[in-house]
Short mmCIF file of C-alpha atoms and ligand atoms in Angstrom, two decimals:
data_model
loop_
_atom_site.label_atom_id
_atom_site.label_comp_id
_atom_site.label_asym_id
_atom_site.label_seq_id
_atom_site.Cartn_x
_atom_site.Cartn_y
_atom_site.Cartn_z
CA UNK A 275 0.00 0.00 0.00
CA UNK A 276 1.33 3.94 -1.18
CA UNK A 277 1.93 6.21 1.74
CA UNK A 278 -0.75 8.88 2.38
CA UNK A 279 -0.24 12.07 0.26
CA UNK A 280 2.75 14.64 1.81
CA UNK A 281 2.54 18.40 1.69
CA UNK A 282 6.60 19.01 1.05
CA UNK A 283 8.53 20.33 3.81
CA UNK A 284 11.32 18.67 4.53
CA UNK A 285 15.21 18.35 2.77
CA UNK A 286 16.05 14.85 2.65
CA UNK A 287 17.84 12.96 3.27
CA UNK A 288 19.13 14.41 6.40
CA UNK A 289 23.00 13.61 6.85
CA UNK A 290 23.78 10.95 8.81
CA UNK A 291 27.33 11.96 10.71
CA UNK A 292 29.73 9.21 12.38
CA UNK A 293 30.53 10.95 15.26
CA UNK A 294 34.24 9.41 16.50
CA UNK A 295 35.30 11.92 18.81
CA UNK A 296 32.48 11.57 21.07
CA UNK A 297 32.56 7.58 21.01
CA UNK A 298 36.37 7.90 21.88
CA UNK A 299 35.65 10.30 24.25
CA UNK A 300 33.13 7.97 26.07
CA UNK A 301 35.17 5.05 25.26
CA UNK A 302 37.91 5.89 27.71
CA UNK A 303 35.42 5.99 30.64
CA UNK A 304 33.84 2.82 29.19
CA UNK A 305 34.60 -1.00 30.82
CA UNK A 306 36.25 -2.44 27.66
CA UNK A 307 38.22 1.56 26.91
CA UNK A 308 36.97 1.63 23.27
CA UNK A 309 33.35 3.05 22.53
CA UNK A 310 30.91 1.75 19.86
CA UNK A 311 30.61 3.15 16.64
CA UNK A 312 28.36 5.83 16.99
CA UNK A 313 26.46 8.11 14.69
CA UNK A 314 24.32 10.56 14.82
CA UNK A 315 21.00 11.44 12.35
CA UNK A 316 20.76 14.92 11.94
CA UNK A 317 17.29 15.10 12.13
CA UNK A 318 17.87 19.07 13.66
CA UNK A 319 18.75 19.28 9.89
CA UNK A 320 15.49 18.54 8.32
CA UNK A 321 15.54 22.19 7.01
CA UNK A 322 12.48 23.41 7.58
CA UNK A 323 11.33 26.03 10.12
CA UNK A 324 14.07 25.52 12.21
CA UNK A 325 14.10 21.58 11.70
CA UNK A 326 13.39 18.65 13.84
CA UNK A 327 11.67 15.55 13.97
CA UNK A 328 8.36 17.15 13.65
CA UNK A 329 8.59 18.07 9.90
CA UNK A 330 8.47 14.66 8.64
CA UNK A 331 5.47 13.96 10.46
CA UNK A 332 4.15 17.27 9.53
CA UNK A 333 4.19 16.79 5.79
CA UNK A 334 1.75 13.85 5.93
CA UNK A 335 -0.71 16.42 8.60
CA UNK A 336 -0.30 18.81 6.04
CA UNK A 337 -1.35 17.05 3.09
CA UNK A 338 -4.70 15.55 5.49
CA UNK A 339 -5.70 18.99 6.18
CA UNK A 340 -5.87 20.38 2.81
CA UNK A 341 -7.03 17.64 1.82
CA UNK A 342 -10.20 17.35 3.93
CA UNK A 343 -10.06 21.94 3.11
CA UNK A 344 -9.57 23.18 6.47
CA UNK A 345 -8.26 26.75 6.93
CA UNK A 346 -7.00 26.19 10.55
CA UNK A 347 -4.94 24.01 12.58
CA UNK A 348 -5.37 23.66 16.05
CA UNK A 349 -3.43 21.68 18.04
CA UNK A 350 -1.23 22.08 21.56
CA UNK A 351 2.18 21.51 23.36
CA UNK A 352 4.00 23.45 26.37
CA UNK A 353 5.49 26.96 26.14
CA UNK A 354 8.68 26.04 24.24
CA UNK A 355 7.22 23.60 21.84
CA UNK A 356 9.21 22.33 18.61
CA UNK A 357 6.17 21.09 17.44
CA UNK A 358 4.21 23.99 17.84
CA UNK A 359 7.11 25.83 16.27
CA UNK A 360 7.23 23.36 13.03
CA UNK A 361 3.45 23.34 12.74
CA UNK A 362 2.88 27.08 12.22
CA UNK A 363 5.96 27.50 9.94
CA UNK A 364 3.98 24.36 8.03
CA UNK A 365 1.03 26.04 8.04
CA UNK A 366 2.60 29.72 6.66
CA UNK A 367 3.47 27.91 4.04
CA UNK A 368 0.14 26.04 3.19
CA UNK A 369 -1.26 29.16 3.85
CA UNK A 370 -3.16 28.10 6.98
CA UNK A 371 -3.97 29.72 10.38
CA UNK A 372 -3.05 27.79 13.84
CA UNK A 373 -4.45 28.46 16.65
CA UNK A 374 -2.30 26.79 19.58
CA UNK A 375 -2.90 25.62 23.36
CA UNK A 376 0.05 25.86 25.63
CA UNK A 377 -0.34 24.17 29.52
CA UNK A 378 1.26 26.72 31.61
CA UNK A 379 1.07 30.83 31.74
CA UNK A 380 2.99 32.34 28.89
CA UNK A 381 6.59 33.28 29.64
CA UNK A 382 8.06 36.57 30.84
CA UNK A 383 10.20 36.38 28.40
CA UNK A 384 9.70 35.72 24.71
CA UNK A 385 12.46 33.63 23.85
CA UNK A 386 13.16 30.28 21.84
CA UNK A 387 10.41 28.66 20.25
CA UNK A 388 7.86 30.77 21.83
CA UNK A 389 9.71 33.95 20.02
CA UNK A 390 9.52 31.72 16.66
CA UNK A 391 5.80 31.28 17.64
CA UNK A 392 5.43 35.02 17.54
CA UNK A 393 7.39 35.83 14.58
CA UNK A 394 5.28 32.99 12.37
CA UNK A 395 2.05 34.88 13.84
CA UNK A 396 0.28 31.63 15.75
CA UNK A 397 -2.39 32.72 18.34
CA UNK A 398 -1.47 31.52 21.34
CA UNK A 399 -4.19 30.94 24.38
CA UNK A 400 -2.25 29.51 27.67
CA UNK A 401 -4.36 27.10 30.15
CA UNK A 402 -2.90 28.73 33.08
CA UNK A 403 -2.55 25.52 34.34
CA UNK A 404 0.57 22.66 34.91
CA UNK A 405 -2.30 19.79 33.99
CA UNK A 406 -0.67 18.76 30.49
CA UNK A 407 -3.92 16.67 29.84
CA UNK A 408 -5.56 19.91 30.20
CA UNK A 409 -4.92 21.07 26.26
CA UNK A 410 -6.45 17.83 25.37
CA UNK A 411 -9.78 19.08 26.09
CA UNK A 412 -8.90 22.78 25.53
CA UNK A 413 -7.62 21.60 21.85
CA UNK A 414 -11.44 20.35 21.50
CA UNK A 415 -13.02 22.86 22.71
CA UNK A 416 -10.95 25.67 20.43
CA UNK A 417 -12.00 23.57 17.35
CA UNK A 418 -15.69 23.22 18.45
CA UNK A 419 -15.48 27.50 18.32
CA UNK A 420 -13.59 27.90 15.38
CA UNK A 421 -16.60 25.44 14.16
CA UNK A 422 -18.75 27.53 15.71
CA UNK A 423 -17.86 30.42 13.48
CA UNK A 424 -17.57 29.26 10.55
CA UNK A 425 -13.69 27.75 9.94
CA UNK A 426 -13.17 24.27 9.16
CA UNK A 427 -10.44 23.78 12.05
CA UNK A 428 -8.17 20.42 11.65
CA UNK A 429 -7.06 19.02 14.81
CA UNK A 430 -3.23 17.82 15.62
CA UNK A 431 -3.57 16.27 18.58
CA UNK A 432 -1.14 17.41 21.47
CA UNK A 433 2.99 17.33 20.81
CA UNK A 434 1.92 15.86 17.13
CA UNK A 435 2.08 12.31 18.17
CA UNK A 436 -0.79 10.22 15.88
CA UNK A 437 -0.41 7.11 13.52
CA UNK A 438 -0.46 9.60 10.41
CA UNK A 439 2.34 11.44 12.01
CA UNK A 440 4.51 8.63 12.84
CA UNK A 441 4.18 7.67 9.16
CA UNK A 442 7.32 10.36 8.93
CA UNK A 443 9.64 7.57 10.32
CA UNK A 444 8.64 5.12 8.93
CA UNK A 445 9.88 6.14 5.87
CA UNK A 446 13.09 7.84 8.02
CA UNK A 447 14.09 4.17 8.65
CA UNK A 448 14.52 3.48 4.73
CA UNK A 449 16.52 6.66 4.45
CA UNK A 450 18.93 5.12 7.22
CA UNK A 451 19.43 1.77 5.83
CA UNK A 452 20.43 2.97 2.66
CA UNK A 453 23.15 5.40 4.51
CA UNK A 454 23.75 2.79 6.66
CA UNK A 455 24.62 0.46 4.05
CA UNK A 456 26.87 3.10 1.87
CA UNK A 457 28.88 4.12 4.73
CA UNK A 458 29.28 0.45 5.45
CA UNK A 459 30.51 -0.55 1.59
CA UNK A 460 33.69 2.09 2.23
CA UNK A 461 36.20 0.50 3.73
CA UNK A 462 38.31 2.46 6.47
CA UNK A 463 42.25 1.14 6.70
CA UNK A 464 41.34 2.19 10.70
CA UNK A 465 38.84 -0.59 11.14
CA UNK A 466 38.10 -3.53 9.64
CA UNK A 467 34.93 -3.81 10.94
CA UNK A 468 33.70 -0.76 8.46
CA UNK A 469 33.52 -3.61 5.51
CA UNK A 470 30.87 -5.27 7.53
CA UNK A 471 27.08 -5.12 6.41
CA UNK A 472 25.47 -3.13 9.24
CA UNK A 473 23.98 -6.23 10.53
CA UNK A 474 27.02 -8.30 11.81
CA UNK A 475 26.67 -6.39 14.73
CA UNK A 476 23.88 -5.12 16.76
CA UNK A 477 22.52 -1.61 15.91
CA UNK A 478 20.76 0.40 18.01
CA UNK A 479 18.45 3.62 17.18
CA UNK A 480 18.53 5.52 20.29
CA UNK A 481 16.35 8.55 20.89
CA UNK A 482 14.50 10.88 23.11
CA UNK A 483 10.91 10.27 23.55
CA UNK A 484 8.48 12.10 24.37
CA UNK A 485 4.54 11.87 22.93
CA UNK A 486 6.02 8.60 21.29
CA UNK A 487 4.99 8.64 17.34
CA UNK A 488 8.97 8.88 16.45
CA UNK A 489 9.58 6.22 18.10
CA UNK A 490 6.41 4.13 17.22
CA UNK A 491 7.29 5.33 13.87
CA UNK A 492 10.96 3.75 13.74
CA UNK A 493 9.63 0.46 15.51
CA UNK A 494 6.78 0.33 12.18
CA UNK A 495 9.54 1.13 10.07
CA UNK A 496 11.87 -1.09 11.11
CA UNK A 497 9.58 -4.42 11.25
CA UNK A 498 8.11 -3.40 8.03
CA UNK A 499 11.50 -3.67 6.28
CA UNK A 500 12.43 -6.34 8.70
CA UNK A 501 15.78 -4.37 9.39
CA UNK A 502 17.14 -5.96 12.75
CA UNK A 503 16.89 -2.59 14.37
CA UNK A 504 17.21 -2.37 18.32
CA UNK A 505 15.24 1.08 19.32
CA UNK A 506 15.67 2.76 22.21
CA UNK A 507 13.94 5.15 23.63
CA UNK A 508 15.15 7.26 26.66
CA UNK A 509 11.69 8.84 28.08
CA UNK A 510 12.38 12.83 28.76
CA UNK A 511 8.13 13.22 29.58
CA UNK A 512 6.20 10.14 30.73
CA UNK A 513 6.07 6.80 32.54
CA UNK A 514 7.58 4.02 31.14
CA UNK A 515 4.43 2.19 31.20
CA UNK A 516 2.73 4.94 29.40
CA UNK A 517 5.31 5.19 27.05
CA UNK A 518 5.54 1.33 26.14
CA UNK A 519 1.35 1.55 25.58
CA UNK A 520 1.31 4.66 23.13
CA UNK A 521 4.29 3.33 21.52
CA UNK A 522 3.05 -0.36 20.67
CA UNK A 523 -0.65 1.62 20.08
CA UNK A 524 0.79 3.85 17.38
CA UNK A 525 3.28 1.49 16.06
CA UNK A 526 0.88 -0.76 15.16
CA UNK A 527 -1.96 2.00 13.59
CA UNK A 528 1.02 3.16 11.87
CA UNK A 529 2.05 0.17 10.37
CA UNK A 530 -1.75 -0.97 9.38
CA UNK A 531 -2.43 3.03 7.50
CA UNK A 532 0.44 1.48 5.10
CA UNK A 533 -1.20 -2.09 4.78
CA UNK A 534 1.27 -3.89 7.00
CA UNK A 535 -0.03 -6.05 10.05
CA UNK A 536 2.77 -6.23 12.32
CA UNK A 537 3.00 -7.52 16.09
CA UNK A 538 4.96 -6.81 18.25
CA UNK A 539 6.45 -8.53 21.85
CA UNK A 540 8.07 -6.92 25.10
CA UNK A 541 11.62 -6.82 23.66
CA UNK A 542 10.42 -4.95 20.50
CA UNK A 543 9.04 -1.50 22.36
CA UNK A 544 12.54 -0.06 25.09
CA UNK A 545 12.21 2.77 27.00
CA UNK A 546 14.82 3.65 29.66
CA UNK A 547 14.00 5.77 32.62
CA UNK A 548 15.83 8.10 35.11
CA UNK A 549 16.69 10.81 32.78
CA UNK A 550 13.34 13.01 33.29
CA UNK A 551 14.98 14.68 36.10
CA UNK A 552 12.28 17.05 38.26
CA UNK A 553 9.76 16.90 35.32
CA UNK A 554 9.63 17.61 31.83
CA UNK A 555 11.21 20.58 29.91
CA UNK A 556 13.44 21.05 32.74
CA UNK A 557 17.12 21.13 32.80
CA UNK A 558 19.30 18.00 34.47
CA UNK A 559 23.00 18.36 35.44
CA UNK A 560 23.43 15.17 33.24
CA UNK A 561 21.56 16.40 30.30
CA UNK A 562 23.45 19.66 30.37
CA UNK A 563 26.76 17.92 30.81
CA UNK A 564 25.81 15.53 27.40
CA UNK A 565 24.87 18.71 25.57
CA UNK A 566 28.46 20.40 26.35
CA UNK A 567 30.09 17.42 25.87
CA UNK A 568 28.76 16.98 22.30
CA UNK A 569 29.05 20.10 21.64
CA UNK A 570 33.04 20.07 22.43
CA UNK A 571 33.35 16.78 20.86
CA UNK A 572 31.20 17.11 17.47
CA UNK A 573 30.35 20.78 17.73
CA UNK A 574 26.65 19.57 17.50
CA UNK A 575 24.17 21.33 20.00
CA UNK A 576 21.49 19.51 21.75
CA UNK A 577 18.84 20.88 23.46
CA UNK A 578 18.04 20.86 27.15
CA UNK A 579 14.50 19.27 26.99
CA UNK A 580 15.09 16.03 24.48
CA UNK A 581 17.91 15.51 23.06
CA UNK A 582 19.97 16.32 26.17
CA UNK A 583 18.59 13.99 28.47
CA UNK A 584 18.32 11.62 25.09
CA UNK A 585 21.83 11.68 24.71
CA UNK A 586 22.36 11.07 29.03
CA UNK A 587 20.88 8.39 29.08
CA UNK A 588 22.63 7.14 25.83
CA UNK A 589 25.95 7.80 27.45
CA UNK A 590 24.98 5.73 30.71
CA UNK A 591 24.29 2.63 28.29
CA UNK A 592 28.05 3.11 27.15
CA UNK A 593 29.73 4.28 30.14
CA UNK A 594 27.92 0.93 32.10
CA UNK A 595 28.83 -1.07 29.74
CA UNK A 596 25.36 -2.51 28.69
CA UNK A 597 26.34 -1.03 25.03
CA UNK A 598 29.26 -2.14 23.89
CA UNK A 599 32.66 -1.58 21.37
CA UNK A 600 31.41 -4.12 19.06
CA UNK A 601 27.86 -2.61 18.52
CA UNK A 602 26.84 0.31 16.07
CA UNK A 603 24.27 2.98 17.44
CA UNK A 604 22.61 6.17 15.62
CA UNK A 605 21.46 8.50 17.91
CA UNK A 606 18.66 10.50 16.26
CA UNK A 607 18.91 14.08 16.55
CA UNK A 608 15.12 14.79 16.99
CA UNK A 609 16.32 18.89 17.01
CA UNK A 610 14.74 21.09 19.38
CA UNK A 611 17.71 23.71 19.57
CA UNK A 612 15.89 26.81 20.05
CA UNK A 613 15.13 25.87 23.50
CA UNK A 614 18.26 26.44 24.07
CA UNK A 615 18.22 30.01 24.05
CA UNK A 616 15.09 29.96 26.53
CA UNK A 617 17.29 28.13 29.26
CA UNK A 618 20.07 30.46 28.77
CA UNK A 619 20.61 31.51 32.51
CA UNK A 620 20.42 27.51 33.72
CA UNK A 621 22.92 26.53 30.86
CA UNK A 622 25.47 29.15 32.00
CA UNK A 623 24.94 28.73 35.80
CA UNK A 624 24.41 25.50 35.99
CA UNK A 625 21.31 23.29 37.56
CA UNK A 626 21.10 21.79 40.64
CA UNK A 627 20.86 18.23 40.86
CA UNK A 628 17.21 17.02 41.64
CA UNK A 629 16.10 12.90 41.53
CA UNK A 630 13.62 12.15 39.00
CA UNK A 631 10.21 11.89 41.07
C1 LIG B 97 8.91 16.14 19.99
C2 LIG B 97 10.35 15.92 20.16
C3 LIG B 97 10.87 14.67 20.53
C4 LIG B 97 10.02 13.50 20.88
O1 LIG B 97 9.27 13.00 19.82
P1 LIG B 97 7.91 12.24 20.13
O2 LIG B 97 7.47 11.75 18.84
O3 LIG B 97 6.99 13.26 20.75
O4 LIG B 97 8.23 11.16 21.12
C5 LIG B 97 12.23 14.53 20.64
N1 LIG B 97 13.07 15.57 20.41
C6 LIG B 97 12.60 16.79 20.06
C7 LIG B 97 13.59 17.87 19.86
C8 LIG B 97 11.24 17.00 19.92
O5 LIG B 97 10.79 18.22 19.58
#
């Protein structure tokens, strides 16, 4: 079965970067002194909007909306949403309204995504409220007005995470095995082990998750090409539990909205815990520490609320041990760098350490 219609957004292939100074780096503190071989997916690079994961997914919500001629999107996240961000810069360009609804108060300061927000002209109406599950029913009630007078509103439901949305890596996890595979055919005088195919040795997709459609998505993907993928996913946002049922949930709807029944056990859906830190969006010592260290090693940046912690709780697999010399991982760079600029002050001065409730 075709894949759904997609509104372009996004430059692909987005390169896919072998990041050695960073695995040797964490290879010295690691049991056996050598580190895996480690990539990352520049997924920060998907070019749109300031980039991230949520333009892949976006093209497919895109193409729905005008599809079914609605003239406004309404959807939600927090304050310093990416996907709030990528949606209105999506819907500039298809020449569509968004009306977005953010848990929390707004700011005092306009900064990151929430300054982005401005500049792409998305009305913004805050809950007041820490209750995330709170723009779920605001989200509904927006569209019911908008209804009310007269727009055809199209709904994204909260942080972007749906089946349709997770189509976006499905496809990302074709895009990877054909890097994969041509980085693989080069052989490298510095180790043999670059002749290898890519699956003589275990490969892992590590990422951050959050609302869990990337992840469901590269789970689809990957048992839909039957690519011996491992994915892991390092939960900056909700209980494991919770994660594990939204991921299999969307994984599946995912995989069935491109004619493909799959099934999937235990071992299939990983999420890793203790990287969450005092709650979501804010800054750990250990996710800060990951984002300066990548930064010094690759001169990548990484941002405080995903890919930070993502990449903390990559470097514990590595530094225990549990991930290993002889195994390949890509880290996916799900983006999210403008958040940066909203933690500035906690960046600089550092964060106090607080255990993950
Ligand atoms: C949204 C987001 C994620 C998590 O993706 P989900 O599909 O919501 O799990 C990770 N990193 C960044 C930068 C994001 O914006």
């Amino acid at each position: 079965m075709p894949l759904p219609p997609r509104f372009p957004l996004a430059l692909l292939p987005t390169p896919l970067i072998e990041a050695t100074r960073l695995s040797r780096a964490l290879g010295r503190k690691s049991p056996s002194g050598e580190g895996p071989r480690l990539f990352i997916k520049r997924d920060d690079m998907t070019g749109f909007g300031f980039g991230g994961n949520k333009v892949r997914g976006l093209e497919f919500y895109i193409a729905d909306a005008l599809a079914q001629n609605a003239d406004v999107i309404v959807t939600g996240a927090g304050p310093q949403s990416n996907h709030i961000r990528a949606t209105s810069a999506a819907a500039s360009v298809a020449g569509l309204d968004v009306v977005a609804v953010m848990h929390d108060s707004r700011p005092a300061e306009t900064q990151g995504n929430l300054l982005l927000d401005e500049l792409l002209g998305a009305e913004l109406r805050f809950t007041d409220s820490t209750d995330r599950s709170l723009v779920d029913v605001k989200i509904e009630e927006v569209a019911e007005e908008l209804r009310r007078a007269g727009r055809r509103p199209y709904v994204i439901p909260r942080g972007g995470a749906s089946a349709l949305g997770a189509l976006g890596y499905v496809e990302c996890v074709r895009e990877l095995d054909t890097q994969l595979r041509a980085m693989n055919v080069r052989p490298d005088p510095s180790t043999a082990l670059r002749e290898a195919s890519p699956w003589d040795r275990t490969c892992w997709i590590v990422l951050a998750t959050g609302a869990c459609g990337t992840q469901a998505g590269l789970i689809a993907g990957s048992k839909i090409d039957g690519a011996p993928y491992r994915v892991l996913g390092i939960t900056v946002s909700r209980p494991v539990a919770e994660c594990v049922e939204r991921v299999r949930q969307l994984a599946i709807e995912a995989a069935r909205l491109v004619g493909h029944a799959i099934t999937l056990g235990a071992e299939d859906v990983m999420i890793r815990d203790g990287f969450i830190g005092p709650g979501y969006g804010i800054p750990t010592p250990e996710g800060v520490e990951a984002i300066r260290l990548v930064a010094r090693t690759e001169g990548v940046f990484l941002d405080p609320t995903y890919t930070g912690k993502g990449m903390a709780g990559l470097l514990a697999e590595i530094l225990s041990g549990r991930i290993g010399k002889d195994e390949t991982v890509v880290f996916v760079h799900t983006g999210g760098e403008p958040a940066l600029f909203a933690h500035a002050a906690q960046l600089v001065q550092g964060v106090p350490a607080v255990p993950s409730p």
